[in-house]
Amino acid sequence: MANEHDIPPLQVIQGGAAQSTTTGAIEALAARQAEKAGDKPSASATMIDSADSLTFFHSPDHVAFVSVLVREQRQVWRVRSSEFRLWLRHQYFDATGSAPPAQALEDAIGVLEARAEFDSPEQVTFIRVGADGGEYYVDLARKEGPSVVKVTADGWEIAPDAPINFERPKSALPLPLPARGGSLSQLRPFVNVASAEMFVLLGAWLVAALFGSFPVPVLIIQGPQGSAKSTLLRVLRMLVDPAKGILRGQPRHEHDLAIAASRSWLVTFDNLSTIPDWLSDAFCRIVTGGAFAARQLFTDGDEVIFEYRRPAILNGIEELATRSDLLDRAVVVTLPKIDDAGRRDEEEFWKSFEAAQPLILGALFDLMAGVLKHLPSVELQQKPRMADFA
């Protein structure tokens, strides 16, 4: 007979009345007891049993996660994600030949969420980039084959998996397999900057954005009409964190900005006219690390906390950063206007970039390894803001 120590998510039944019980957990417990007695398990119990071999954990902010092997690749999903719901439906159909009842699916999700929270360890999740000691990992987000790049002071290699947990948002697109033998100079034909010094600064920002272990300044791209600002934003995004919906407009509220930052690694906003004071302050929090709290849906007191520290790219015609606190946390790149003779056909431009992208990406990983090798011997005479980036 089960007691209160066997079922921590439930309150004990006292005096014949149940105290605020969780329906799904009771059903699962009853189903397991019935199964022991030789009865047919319920639909929710069947789905719970199908997940027995999976690895569950919860994040420091108490979000439930599960690790699932799909096409020989380890996928990390939120227990309440649509991906995991589909996986459970698939398992149930394979076992029974029918679709699971909607309520049974919700009951199973509730029990597995409790398992991740109460019976499983706490672990950190990463999006696109992450570190484990002196090893740095970049998630290639590929559906099949090798999925990560491991970078150390000794170099880089393509690996089948990482010892850390990568969550892949639905908007994430795959990076190509990086190739050796490339040079950062191969990026130069796709970048409309005015000087060699500006190109070096841009390359330094790109390398820093792939580390993820220290704050990276906001990259502000500005220039007149016809200077390829949006194109540069897309090129940089494709090298660090390719995703759907790259060219987003200005967020209307800090809540929108927080959601964007929590569901991607690189935050990009295109064609801004001005940066209001509240947004300037919000971008400062993004690059140094900040949090945003909102009331959880359909509750009175519970909050949802968005915590983030992200590299960001903004572009616009006018001088965007006017407040000193944002300027201190920004790298400003000014682009010259491209004359008619210097313009390139859109299709030819992107075809050439996609051909060069694996070599450029490999060169960026070479630079990351070089940074890790030489950084211990670097000393700054003066430490400005964003000293780690400097």
Short mmCIF file of C-alpha atoms in Angstrom, two decimals:
data_model
loop_
_atom_site.label_atom_id
_atom_site.label_comp_id
_atom_site.label_asym_id
_atom_site.label_seq_id
_atom_site.Cartn_x
_atom_site.Cartn_y
_atom_site.Cartn_z
CA MET A 1 0.00 0.00 0.00
CA ALA A 2 1.50 3.35 -1.02
CA ASN A 3 2.04 6.06 1.59
CA GLU A 4 2.74 9.74 1.38
CA HIS A 5 6.49 9.18 0.96
CA ASP A 6 5.94 7.28 -2.30
CA ILE A 7 4.00 10.08 -4.00
CA PRO A 8 5.55 13.48 -3.14
CA PRO A 9 3.43 15.51 -5.62
CA LEU A 10 0.20 14.50 -3.78
CA GLN A 11 -1.26 15.53 -0.47
CA VAL A 12 -2.33 12.72 1.86
CA ILE A 13 -6.03 11.77 2.02
CA GLN A 14 -7.25 12.59 5.52
CA GLY A 15 -10.67 11.91 7.04
CA GLY A 16 -12.03 10.54 3.75
CA ALA A 17 -11.45 13.82 1.81
CA ALA A 18 -8.69 14.40 -0.73
CA GLN A 19 -6.67 17.57 -0.15
CA SER A 20 -6.00 19.31 -3.53
CA THR A 21 -4.75 16.22 -5.37
CA THR A 22 -3.18 15.99 -8.82
CA THR A 23 -5.57 13.99 -11.00
CA GLY A 24 -2.92 12.73 -13.39
CA ALA A 25 -0.65 11.44 -10.64
CA ILE A 26 -3.53 9.61 -8.92
CA GLU A 27 -4.56 8.01 -12.20
CA ALA A 28 -1.01 6.90 -12.88
CA LEU A 29 -0.67 5.42 -9.39
CA ALA A 30 -3.98 3.62 -9.70
CA ALA A 31 -3.03 2.32 -13.14
CA ARG A 32 0.22 0.88 -11.86
CA GLN A 33 -1.56 -0.81 -8.96
CA ALA A 34 -4.11 -2.26 -11.41
CA GLU A 35 -1.33 -3.50 -13.63
CA LYS A 36 0.27 -5.31 -10.72
CA ALA A 37 -3.08 -6.99 -10.14
CA GLY A 38 -3.10 -8.24 -13.76
CA ASP A 39 -5.44 -5.62 -15.24
CA LYS A 40 -4.76 -3.78 -18.51
CA PRO A 41 -2.76 -0.55 -17.91
CA SER A 42 -4.41 2.77 -18.64
CA ALA A 43 -3.40 4.96 -21.59
CA SER A 44 -1.51 7.37 -19.35
CA ALA A 45 0.36 4.50 -17.66
CA THR A 46 1.33 3.11 -21.07
CA MET A 47 2.88 6.45 -22.06
CA ILE A 48 4.61 6.86 -18.70
CA ASP A 49 6.11 3.39 -19.03
CA SER A 50 7.34 4.20 -22.55
CA ALA A 51 9.45 7.00 -21.05
CA ASP A 52 11.12 4.82 -18.40
CA SER A 53 14.38 4.59 -20.35
CA LEU A 54 14.66 8.35 -20.92
CA THR A 55 16.80 10.77 -18.94
CA PHE A 56 14.94 13.54 -17.12
CA PHE A 57 16.29 16.63 -15.38
CA HIS A 58 15.19 20.13 -14.38
CA SER A 59 16.86 23.49 -14.93
CA PRO A 60 17.81 25.86 -12.08
CA ASP A 61 14.59 27.78 -12.75
CA HIS A 62 12.56 24.55 -12.40
CA VAL A 63 11.74 23.85 -16.03
CA ALA A 64 11.37 20.11 -16.71
CA PHE A 65 13.51 18.61 -19.50
CA VAL A 66 13.94 15.21 -21.08
CA SER A 67 16.77 13.78 -23.21
CA VAL A 68 15.63 11.61 -26.14
CA LEU A 69 17.63 9.77 -28.81
CA VAL A 70 16.22 10.59 -32.26
CA ARG A 71 17.94 9.34 -35.45
CA GLU A 72 21.03 8.52 -33.36
CA GLN A 73 21.13 12.12 -32.08
CA ARG A 74 20.44 13.20 -28.51
CA GLN A 75 17.67 15.78 -28.41
CA VAL A 76 16.90 17.86 -25.33
CA TRP A 77 13.25 18.90 -25.08
CA ARG A 78 11.08 20.56 -22.50
CA VAL A 79 8.68 18.00 -21.06
CA ARG A 80 5.77 20.26 -22.01
CA SER A 81 7.05 20.89 -25.54
CA SER A 82 5.19 19.88 -28.67
CA GLU A 83 8.18 17.69 -29.66
CA PHE A 84 7.88 15.51 -26.55
CA ARG A 85 4.10 15.31 -26.89
CA LEU A 86 4.55 14.00 -30.43
CA TRP A 87 7.12 11.47 -29.19
CA LEU A 88 4.68 10.16 -26.58
CA ARG A 89 1.89 9.93 -29.15
CA HIS A 90 4.20 7.98 -31.45
CA GLN A 91 5.18 5.57 -28.68
CA TYR A 92 1.56 4.99 -27.73
CA PHE A 93 0.52 4.36 -31.33
CA ASP A 94 3.35 1.85 -31.78
CA ALA A 95 2.23 0.02 -28.64
CA THR A 96 -1.54 0.06 -29.20
CA GLY A 97 -2.24 0.97 -32.83
CA SER A 98 -4.42 3.89 -31.79
CA ALA A 99 -4.08 7.54 -30.77
CA PRO A 100 -3.92 8.35 -27.05
CA PRO A 101 -6.86 10.15 -25.41
CA ALA A 102 -6.12 13.85 -24.92
CA GLN A 103 -6.65 13.75 -21.15
CA ALA A 104 -4.43 10.68 -20.79
CA LEU A 105 -1.64 12.52 -22.62
CA GLU A 106 -1.98 15.50 -20.27
CA ASP A 107 -1.95 13.18 -17.25
CA ALA A 108 1.22 11.48 -18.48
CA ILE A 109 2.91 14.83 -19.12
CA GLY A 110 2.04 15.96 -15.59
CA VAL A 111 3.53 12.85 -13.99
CA LEU A 112 6.71 13.00 -16.10
CA GLU A 113 7.09 16.69 -15.30
CA ALA A 114 6.95 15.82 -11.61
CA ARG A 115 9.53 13.07 -12.19
CA ALA A 116 11.90 15.62 -13.76
CA GLU A 117 11.42 18.04 -10.87
CA PHE A 118 11.44 15.73 -7.84
CA ASP A 119 13.26 12.57 -8.90
CA SER A 120 15.90 13.91 -11.31
CA PRO A 121 19.01 16.12 -11.02
CA GLU A 122 19.33 19.82 -11.71
CA GLN A 123 21.28 20.63 -14.87
CA VAL A 124 21.91 23.71 -17.00
CA THR A 125 20.74 23.95 -20.61
CA PHE A 126 22.38 25.99 -23.38
CA ILE A 127 21.24 27.39 -26.71
CA ARG A 128 23.74 27.19 -29.62
CA VAL A 129 26.91 27.80 -27.54
CA GLY A 130 28.08 26.48 -24.18
CA ALA A 131 31.15 25.62 -22.14
CA ASP A 132 32.29 22.81 -19.87
CA GLY A 133 35.46 23.76 -18.03
CA GLY A 134 38.07 24.69 -20.62
CA GLU A 135 36.10 23.12 -23.47
CA TYR A 136 33.72 25.14 -25.62
CA TYR A 137 30.92 23.70 -27.72
CA VAL A 138 28.87 25.05 -30.61
CA ASP A 139 25.66 23.26 -31.52
CA LEU A 140 25.43 22.77 -35.29
CA ALA A 141 21.71 21.97 -34.90
CA ARG A 142 21.90 19.34 -37.61
CA LYS A 143 19.13 16.73 -37.69
CA GLU A 144 21.45 13.88 -38.65
CA GLY A 145 25.15 13.14 -38.33
CA PRO A 146 27.68 15.04 -36.18
CA SER A 147 25.94 17.71 -34.18
CA VAL A 148 28.52 19.80 -32.29
CA VAL A 149 31.94 21.39 -32.62
CA LYS A 150 34.31 21.12 -29.67
CA VAL A 151 36.94 23.89 -29.31
CA THR A 152 39.93 23.86 -26.94
CA ALA A 153 43.31 25.54 -26.80
CA ASP A 154 44.64 22.62 -28.87
CA GLY A 155 42.22 23.16 -31.76
CA TRP A 156 38.72 22.12 -32.76
CA GLU A 157 36.96 18.96 -33.86
CA ILE A 158 33.51 17.89 -34.99
CA ALA A 159 31.90 15.60 -32.39
CA PRO A 160 28.72 13.49 -32.32
CA ASP A 161 27.55 14.97 -29.01
CA ALA A 162 28.55 17.24 -26.13
CA PRO A 163 28.68 16.58 -22.38
CA ILE A 164 26.35 19.57 -21.89
CA ASN A 165 22.67 19.96 -22.73
CA PHE A 166 21.74 21.90 -25.86
CA GLU A 167 18.13 22.94 -26.32
CA ARG A 168 17.17 23.75 -29.91
CA PRO A 169 14.39 26.30 -30.36
CA LYS A 170 11.99 25.69 -33.23
CA SER A 171 13.39 28.73 -35.05
CA ALA A 172 16.98 27.39 -35.04
CA LEU A 173 18.51 26.49 -38.41
CA PRO A 174 21.57 24.25 -38.91
CA LEU A 175 25.11 25.47 -39.35
CA PRO A 176 27.15 23.77 -42.09
CA LEU A 177 29.93 21.37 -41.20
CA PRO A 178 33.00 23.59 -40.79
CA ALA A 179 35.97 22.97 -43.09
CA ARG A 180 39.69 23.30 -42.41
CA GLY A 181 42.10 25.42 -44.38
CA GLY A 182 39.99 28.57 -44.50
CA SER A 183 40.84 32.14 -43.57
CA LEU A 184 38.82 35.00 -42.12
CA SER A 185 39.85 36.98 -45.21
CA GLN A 186 37.31 34.88 -47.12
CA LEU A 187 34.60 36.80 -45.26
CA ARG A 188 35.84 40.15 -46.61
CA PRO A 189 33.97 40.06 -49.98
CA PHE A 190 30.67 39.72 -48.11
CA VAL A 191 31.25 42.58 -45.66
CA ASN A 192 30.93 46.24 -46.68
CA VAL A 193 33.19 47.91 -44.11
CA ALA A 194 35.36 50.90 -44.92
CA SER A 195 38.70 49.87 -43.43
CA ALA A 196 40.89 46.91 -42.51
CA GLU A 197 40.77 47.96 -38.86
CA MET A 198 36.97 47.87 -38.89
CA PHE A 199 37.05 44.38 -40.44
CA VAL A 200 39.41 43.13 -37.70
CA LEU A 201 37.06 44.55 -35.05
CA LEU A 202 34.14 42.80 -36.73
CA GLY A 203 36.08 39.51 -36.74
CA ALA A 204 36.87 39.91 -33.04
CA TRP A 205 33.18 40.42 -32.29
CA LEU A 206 32.27 37.28 -34.27
CA VAL A 207 34.75 35.12 -32.36
CA ALA A 208 33.55 36.51 -29.02
CA ALA A 209 29.93 35.80 -29.94
CA LEU A 210 30.78 32.09 -30.37
CA PHE A 211 32.25 31.73 -26.87
CA GLY A 212 29.23 32.46 -24.71
CA SER A 213 31.21 32.53 -21.46
CA PHE A 214 31.55 36.32 -21.07
CA PRO A 215 29.54 39.45 -21.96
CA VAL A 216 29.76 40.56 -25.61
CA PRO A 217 29.03 44.16 -26.66
CA VAL A 218 26.00 45.07 -28.73
CA LEU A 219 27.09 45.31 -32.38
CA ILE A 220 25.53 48.41 -33.92
CA ILE A 221 25.60 48.62 -37.71
CA GLN A 222 24.81 52.02 -39.15
CA GLY A 223 25.12 53.70 -42.51
CA PRO A 224 23.13 55.40 -45.27
CA GLN A 225 20.56 53.76 -47.47
CA GLY A 226 22.15 51.28 -49.85
CA SER A 227 25.08 50.36 -47.60
CA ALA A 228 24.05 46.69 -47.15
CA LYS A 229 23.26 46.94 -43.43
CA SER A 230 20.59 44.24 -43.50
CA THR A 231 22.81 42.02 -45.64
CA LEU A 232 25.66 42.29 -43.12
CA LEU A 233 23.27 41.44 -40.29
CA ARG A 234 22.15 38.31 -42.15
CA VAL A 235 25.75 37.26 -42.95
CA LEU A 236 26.79 37.53 -39.31
CA ARG A 237 23.69 35.72 -38.11
CA MET A 238 24.33 32.87 -40.56
CA LEU A 239 27.83 32.43 -39.10
CA VAL A 240 26.84 32.44 -35.42
CA ASP A 241 23.21 31.45 -34.93
CA PRO A 242 21.19 30.96 -38.13
CA ALA A 243 17.45 31.07 -37.51
CA LYS A 244 14.12 31.77 -39.09
CA GLY A 245 12.89 35.34 -38.94
CA ILE A 246 16.29 37.03 -38.85
CA LEU A 247 15.18 40.52 -39.88
CA ARG A 248 12.91 41.48 -36.98
CA GLY A 249 11.67 44.98 -36.30
CA GLN A 250 11.94 46.90 -33.05
CA PRO A 251 10.34 45.14 -30.05
CA ARG A 252 7.30 46.90 -28.63
CA HIS A 253 7.86 45.87 -25.01
CA GLU A 254 10.66 44.49 -22.87
CA HIS A 255 8.60 41.31 -22.59
CA ASP A 256 8.99 40.77 -26.36
CA LEU A 257 12.72 41.35 -26.08
CA ALA A 258 13.02 38.93 -23.16
CA ILE A 259 11.20 36.18 -25.06
CA ALA A 260 13.41 36.70 -28.12
CA ALA A 261 16.53 36.52 -25.93
CA SER A 262 15.36 33.39 -24.12
CA ARG A 263 14.64 31.46 -27.34
CA SER A 264 17.79 32.18 -29.36
CA TRP A 265 21.47 32.82 -28.77
CA LEU A 266 21.99 35.84 -31.03
CA VAL A 267 19.38 38.62 -30.81
CA THR A 268 19.02 40.72 -33.98
CA PHE A 269 16.83 43.71 -34.85
CA ASP A 270 16.75 45.30 -38.29
CA ASN A 271 16.14 48.83 -39.54
CA LEU A 272 15.67 50.67 -36.24
CA SER A 273 14.96 54.39 -36.47
CA THR A 274 15.67 55.26 -32.84
CA ILE A 275 16.28 53.47 -29.55
CA PRO A 276 13.97 54.77 -26.81
CA ASP A 277 15.36 55.03 -23.28
CA TRP A 278 13.64 51.86 -22.01
CA LEU A 279 15.01 49.83 -24.92
CA SER A 280 18.50 51.27 -24.47
CA ASP A 281 18.42 50.14 -20.82
CA ALA A 282 17.10 46.73 -21.87
CA PHE A 283 19.94 46.20 -24.36
CA CYS A 284 22.42 47.05 -21.60
CA ARG A 285 20.89 44.29 -19.50
CA ILE A 286 20.99 41.85 -22.40
CA VAL A 287 24.74 42.09 -22.92
CA THR A 288 25.76 42.07 -19.25
CA GLY A 289 23.07 39.68 -18.01
CA GLY A 290 19.57 40.54 -16.86
CA ALA A 291 16.16 39.20 -15.97
CA PHE A 292 12.56 40.03 -16.74
CA ALA A 293 9.59 38.87 -14.65
CA ALA A 294 6.00 38.49 -15.84
CA ARG A 295 2.86 37.03 -14.28
CA GLN A 296 2.34 33.43 -15.28
CA LEU A 297 -0.69 32.88 -17.48
CA PHE A 298 -3.95 32.13 -15.62
CA THR A 299 -2.41 32.68 -12.19
CA ASP A 300 -2.54 35.54 -9.70
CA GLY A 301 0.79 35.31 -7.93
CA ASP A 302 3.20 33.06 -9.83
CA GLU A 303 5.85 34.67 -11.99
CA VAL A 304 7.73 33.56 -15.07
CA ILE A 305 11.36 34.71 -14.92
CA PHE A 306 13.31 35.23 -18.13
CA GLU A 307 17.07 35.30 -17.48
CA TYR A 308 19.42 36.01 -20.33
CA ARG A 309 22.84 37.26 -21.43
CA ARG A 310 23.10 37.44 -25.17
CA PRO A 311 25.13 39.06 -27.95
CA ALA A 312 22.95 41.38 -30.01
CA ILE A 313 23.08 43.12 -33.40
CA LEU A 314 21.13 46.27 -34.28
CA ASN A 315 21.14 48.25 -37.50
CA GLY A 316 19.72 51.52 -38.70
CA ILE A 317 20.38 54.61 -40.78
CA GLU A 318 20.63 57.11 -37.95
CA GLU A 319 23.07 57.17 -35.05
CA LEU A 320 21.28 54.66 -32.82
CA ALA A 321 23.16 54.64 -29.52
CA THR A 322 22.93 58.07 -27.88
CA ARG A 323 23.08 57.20 -24.18
CA SER A 324 26.53 56.70 -22.67
CA ASP A 325 25.70 53.46 -20.85
CA LEU A 326 24.76 51.73 -24.13
CA LEU A 327 27.71 53.27 -26.02
CA ASP A 328 30.04 51.85 -23.35
CA ARG A 329 28.62 48.42 -24.12
CA ALA A 330 28.62 48.70 -27.90
CA VAL A 331 30.81 48.16 -30.94
CA VAL A 332 29.73 50.58 -33.67
CA VAL A 333 30.42 49.70 -37.31
CA THR A 334 29.70 52.33 -39.96
CA LEU A 335 29.16 51.19 -43.54
CA PRO A 336 29.75 53.34 -46.64
CA LYS A 337 27.14 53.55 -49.39
CA ILE A 338 27.66 51.10 -52.26
CA ASP A 339 27.70 52.71 -55.68
CA ASP A 340 25.91 51.13 -58.62
CA ALA A 341 29.11 49.64 -60.02
CA GLY A 342 29.80 47.82 -56.76
CA ARG A 343 26.41 46.15 -56.35
CA ARG A 344 26.04 42.40 -56.69
CA ASP A 345 23.18 40.21 -57.78
CA GLU A 346 21.31 38.82 -54.75
CA GLU A 347 21.26 35.22 -55.95
CA GLU A 348 24.94 35.24 -56.88
CA PHE A 349 25.90 36.86 -53.55
CA TRP A 350 24.21 34.24 -51.38
CA LYS A 351 25.33 31.35 -53.55
CA SER A 352 28.95 32.52 -53.16
CA PHE A 353 28.52 33.01 -49.41
CA GLU A 354 27.06 29.54 -48.89
CA ALA A 355 30.03 28.04 -50.76
CA ALA A 356 32.50 29.94 -48.56
CA GLN A 357 30.60 29.55 -45.28
CA PRO A 358 32.15 26.21 -44.16
CA LEU A 359 35.69 27.58 -44.63
CA ILE A 360 34.83 30.87 -42.89
CA LEU A 361 33.28 28.97 -40.00
CA GLY A 362 36.35 26.74 -39.72
CA ALA A 363 38.54 29.86 -39.65
CA LEU A 364 36.45 31.28 -36.80
CA PHE A 365 36.99 28.07 -34.82
CA ASP A 366 40.75 28.33 -35.55
CA LEU A 367 40.64 31.82 -34.07
CA MET A 368 38.71 30.62 -31.03
CA ALA A 369 41.38 27.98 -30.37
CA GLY A 370 44.09 30.63 -30.80
CA VAL A 371 42.34 32.89 -28.29
CA LEU A 372 42.18 30.08 -25.74
CA LYS A 373 45.87 29.33 -26.27
CA HIS A 374 47.18 32.91 -25.98
CA LEU A 375 44.65 34.57 -23.67
CA PRO A 376 46.39 33.54 -20.40
CA SER A 377 49.45 35.60 -21.43
CA VAL A 378 47.47 38.74 -22.40
CA GLU A 379 47.47 41.62 -19.92
CA LEU A 380 45.54 44.88 -20.38
CA GLN A 381 47.21 48.05 -19.15
CA GLN A 382 43.76 49.53 -18.67
CA LYS A 383 40.50 47.63 -18.33
CA PRO A 384 37.52 49.35 -19.94
CA ARG A 385 33.92 48.29 -19.65
CA MET A 386 33.40 44.88 -21.28
CA ALA A 387 36.93 44.02 -20.15
CA ASP A 388 36.59 40.32 -21.01
CA PHE A 389 35.80 41.22 -24.63
CA ALA A 390 38.66 43.77 -24.69
#
